[in-house]
Structures are given as C-alpha cells and as structure tokens.
Coordinates of C-alpha atoms in Angstrom, one line a residue:
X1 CA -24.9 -5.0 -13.5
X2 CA -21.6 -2.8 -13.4
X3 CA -21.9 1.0 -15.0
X4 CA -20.3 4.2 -15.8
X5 CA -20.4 6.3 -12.8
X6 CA -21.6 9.7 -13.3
X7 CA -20.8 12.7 -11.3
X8 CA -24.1 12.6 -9.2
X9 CA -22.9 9.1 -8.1
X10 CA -19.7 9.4 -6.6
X11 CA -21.3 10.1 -3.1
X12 CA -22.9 6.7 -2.9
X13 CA -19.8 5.2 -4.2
X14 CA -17.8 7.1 -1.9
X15 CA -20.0 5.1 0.8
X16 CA -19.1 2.0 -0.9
X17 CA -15.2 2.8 -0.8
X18 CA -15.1 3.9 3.1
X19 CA -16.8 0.6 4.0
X20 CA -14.3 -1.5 1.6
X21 CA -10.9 0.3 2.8
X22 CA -12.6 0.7 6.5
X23 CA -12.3 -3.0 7.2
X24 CA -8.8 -2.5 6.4
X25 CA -7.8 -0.2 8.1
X26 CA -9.5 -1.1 11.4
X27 CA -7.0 -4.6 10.9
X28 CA -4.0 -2.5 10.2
X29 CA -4.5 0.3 12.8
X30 CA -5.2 2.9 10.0
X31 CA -6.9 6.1 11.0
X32 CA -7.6 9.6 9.3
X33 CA -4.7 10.9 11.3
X34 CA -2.0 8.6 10.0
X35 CA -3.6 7.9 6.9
X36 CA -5.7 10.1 5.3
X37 CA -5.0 9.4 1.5
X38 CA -5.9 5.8 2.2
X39 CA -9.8 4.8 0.9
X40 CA -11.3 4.6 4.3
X41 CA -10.6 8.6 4.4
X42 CA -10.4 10.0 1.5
X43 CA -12.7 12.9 0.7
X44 CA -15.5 13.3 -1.4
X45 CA -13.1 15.9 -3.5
X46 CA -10.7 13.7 -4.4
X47 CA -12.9 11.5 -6.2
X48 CA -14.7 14.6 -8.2
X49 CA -11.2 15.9 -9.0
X50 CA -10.2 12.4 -10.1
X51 CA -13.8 12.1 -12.5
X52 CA -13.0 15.5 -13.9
X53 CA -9.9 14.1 -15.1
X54 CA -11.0 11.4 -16.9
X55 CA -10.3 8.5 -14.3
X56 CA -13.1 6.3 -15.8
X57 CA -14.9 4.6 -13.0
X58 CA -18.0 1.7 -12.9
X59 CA -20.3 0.7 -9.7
X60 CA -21.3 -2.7 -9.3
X61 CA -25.1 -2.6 -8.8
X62 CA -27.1 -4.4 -6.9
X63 CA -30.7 -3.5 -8.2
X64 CA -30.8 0.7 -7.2
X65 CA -27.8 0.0 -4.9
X66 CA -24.0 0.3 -5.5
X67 CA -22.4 -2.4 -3.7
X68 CA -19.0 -2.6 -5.7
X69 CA -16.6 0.3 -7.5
X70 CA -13.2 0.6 -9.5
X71 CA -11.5 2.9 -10.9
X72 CA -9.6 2.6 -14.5
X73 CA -7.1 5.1 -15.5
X74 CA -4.9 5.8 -18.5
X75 CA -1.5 5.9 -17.7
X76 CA -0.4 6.1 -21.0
X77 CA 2.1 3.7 -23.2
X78 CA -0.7 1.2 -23.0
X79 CA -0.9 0.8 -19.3
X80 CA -3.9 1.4 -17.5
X81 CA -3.8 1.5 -13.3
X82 CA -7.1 -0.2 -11.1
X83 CA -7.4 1.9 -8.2
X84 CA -9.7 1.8 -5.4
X85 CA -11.6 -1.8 -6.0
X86 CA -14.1 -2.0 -3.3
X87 CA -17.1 -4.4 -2.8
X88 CA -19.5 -3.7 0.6
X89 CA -18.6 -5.9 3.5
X90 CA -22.1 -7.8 3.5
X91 CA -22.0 -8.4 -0.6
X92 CA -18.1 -10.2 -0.5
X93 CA -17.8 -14.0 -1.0
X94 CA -19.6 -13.5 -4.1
X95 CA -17.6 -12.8 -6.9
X96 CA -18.3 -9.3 -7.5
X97 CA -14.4 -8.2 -7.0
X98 CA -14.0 -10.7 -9.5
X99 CA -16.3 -9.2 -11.8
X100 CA -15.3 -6.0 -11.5
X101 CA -11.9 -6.8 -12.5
X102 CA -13.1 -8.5 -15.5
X103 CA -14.8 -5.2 -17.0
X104 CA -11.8 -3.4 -16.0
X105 CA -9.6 -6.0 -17.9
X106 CA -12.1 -6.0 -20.8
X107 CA -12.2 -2.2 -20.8
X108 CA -8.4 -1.2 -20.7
X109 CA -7.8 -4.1 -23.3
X110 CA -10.7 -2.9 -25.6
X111 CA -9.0 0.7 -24.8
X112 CA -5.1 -0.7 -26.3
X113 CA -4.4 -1.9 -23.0
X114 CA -1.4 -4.1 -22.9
X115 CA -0.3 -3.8 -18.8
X116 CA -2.7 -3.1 -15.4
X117 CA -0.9 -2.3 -12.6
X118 CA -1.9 -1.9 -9.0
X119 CA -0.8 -0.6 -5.8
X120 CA -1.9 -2.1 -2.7
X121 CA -0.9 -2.7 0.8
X122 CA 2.5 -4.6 1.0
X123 CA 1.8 -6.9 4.0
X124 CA -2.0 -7.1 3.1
X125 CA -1.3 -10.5 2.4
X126 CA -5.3 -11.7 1.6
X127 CA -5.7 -9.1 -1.2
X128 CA -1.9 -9.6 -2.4
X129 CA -3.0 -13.8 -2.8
X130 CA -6.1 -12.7 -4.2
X131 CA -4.4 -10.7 -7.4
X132 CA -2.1 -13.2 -7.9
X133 CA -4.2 -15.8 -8.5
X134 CA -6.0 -13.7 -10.6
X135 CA -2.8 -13.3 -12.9
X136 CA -0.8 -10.4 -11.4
X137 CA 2.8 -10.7 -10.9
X138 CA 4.5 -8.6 -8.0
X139 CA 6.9 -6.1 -9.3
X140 CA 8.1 -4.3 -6.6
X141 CA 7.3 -1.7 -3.1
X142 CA 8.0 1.7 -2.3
X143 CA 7.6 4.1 0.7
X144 CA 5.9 7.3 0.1
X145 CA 6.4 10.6 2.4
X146 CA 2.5 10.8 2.5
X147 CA 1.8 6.6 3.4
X148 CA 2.3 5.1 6.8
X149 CA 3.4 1.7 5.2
X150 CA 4.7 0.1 2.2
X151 CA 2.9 0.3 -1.1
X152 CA 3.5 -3.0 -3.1
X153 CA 3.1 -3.1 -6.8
X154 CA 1.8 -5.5 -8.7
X155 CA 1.3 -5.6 -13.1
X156 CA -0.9 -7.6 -15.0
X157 CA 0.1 -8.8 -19.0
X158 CA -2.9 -8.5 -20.9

C-alpha cells in the first residue's frame, strides 16, 4: 500500500532513504565528507524543510513498515520532478520501485502533469537502464559546485 507521508513519518522514511542511496554510495566511494547532499547523508532537516514546502511525498508500506519512498514536486509549467526513489535493500527485486513510480506518474498526471524529470547519478548505469526502460529519455548532465560527480537528467512525456 503506498501513502501520503505525514510529518511524524519522515524519520522512518529517512531510514528507508539512507539504506537506498547507502548501497550506492558504498559502490561509488561516496561518503558524508564528499557528498553530503547525496541520500545516504542527508539530514533529517532537509526532508522537513522539503514537506513544509509542499514536496508531496508517499512510503511504500509493507504492513506497519515503510520499505519504499518518493518524492513528487511541482516544478511548475506542468512538470513535476521524482526525487529520492528508494526501496530497502532486502524488499528490491520486487517491483515496488516500479510501483512507486506508477503513483507518482498517476499523481503528477492527475495534477496537469505533462513532463517528470529526474536527476540521478550519470555513470550509475543500473538505475540509468532501469528509467529508460521505463520510458524516460536522457536529456542531458551537469556538474554542480556542491556534487562530487555528474548529475544526468533524464524527462519522461506523460
């Protein structure tokens, strides 16, 4: 069952988005001290600040447990940005990214959506394969001052 996250939840889904982006990270050599705004790391302030404004965000449940968690924010125009899809090591394999994208999809098109765009790790190769054959279409990378690696960029038509 996937939800609406309210404030008193975001500690167990920021649980659920260390683990994801942790895996990661280990792979890549990603720690707090070269990456701190990656999901591995991020505090649990920057998720309250993002709930207060008005980043809509859903847990996956299994039973009384979050095991999955996405983010869906307005970017205005009629595009809408995923951020931080994250499913618990032990409950991958199963669909449940899947799924999650799916209520995101049917949320920002229910919203006016027309576009969802993503950023993700440019040589993450897995996850980049895994969007595409979802339907998202690479549009481009960027370095940031604040990011140890490239950020590619990826849009969904809905």
């Amino acid at each position: 069952m996937i939800k609406c996250i309210e404030i008193y939840d975001l500690p167990a889904c920021l649980d659920v988005i260390h683990k994801s982006f942790l895996t990661v990270a280990e792979e890549s050599g990603l720690t707090k001290e070269n990456a701190p705004t990656n999901g591995a790391y991020i505090p649990l302030k920057r998720l309250e600040d993002e709930f207060e404004k008005g980043t809509m965000m859903y847990g996956l449940y299994d039973q009384d447990k979050i095991v999955g968690f996405i983010q869906l924010k307005d970017k205005g125009d009629h595009i809408f940005e995923i951020g931080k899809l994250s499913v618990l090591p032990e409950y991958r394999h199963k669909g449940y990214g899947k799924m999650l994208l799916d209520f995101a999809k049917d949320k920002a098109i229910a919203a006016g959506g027309k576009v969802i765009e993503i950023g993700i790790k440019e040589d993450n190769l897995r996850l980049k394969d895994w969007y595409t054959q979802y339907g998202f279409v690479h549009t481009g990378t960027s370095r940031f001052p604040h990011v140890i690696f490239e950020v590619g960029f990826m849009a969904l038509k809905l």
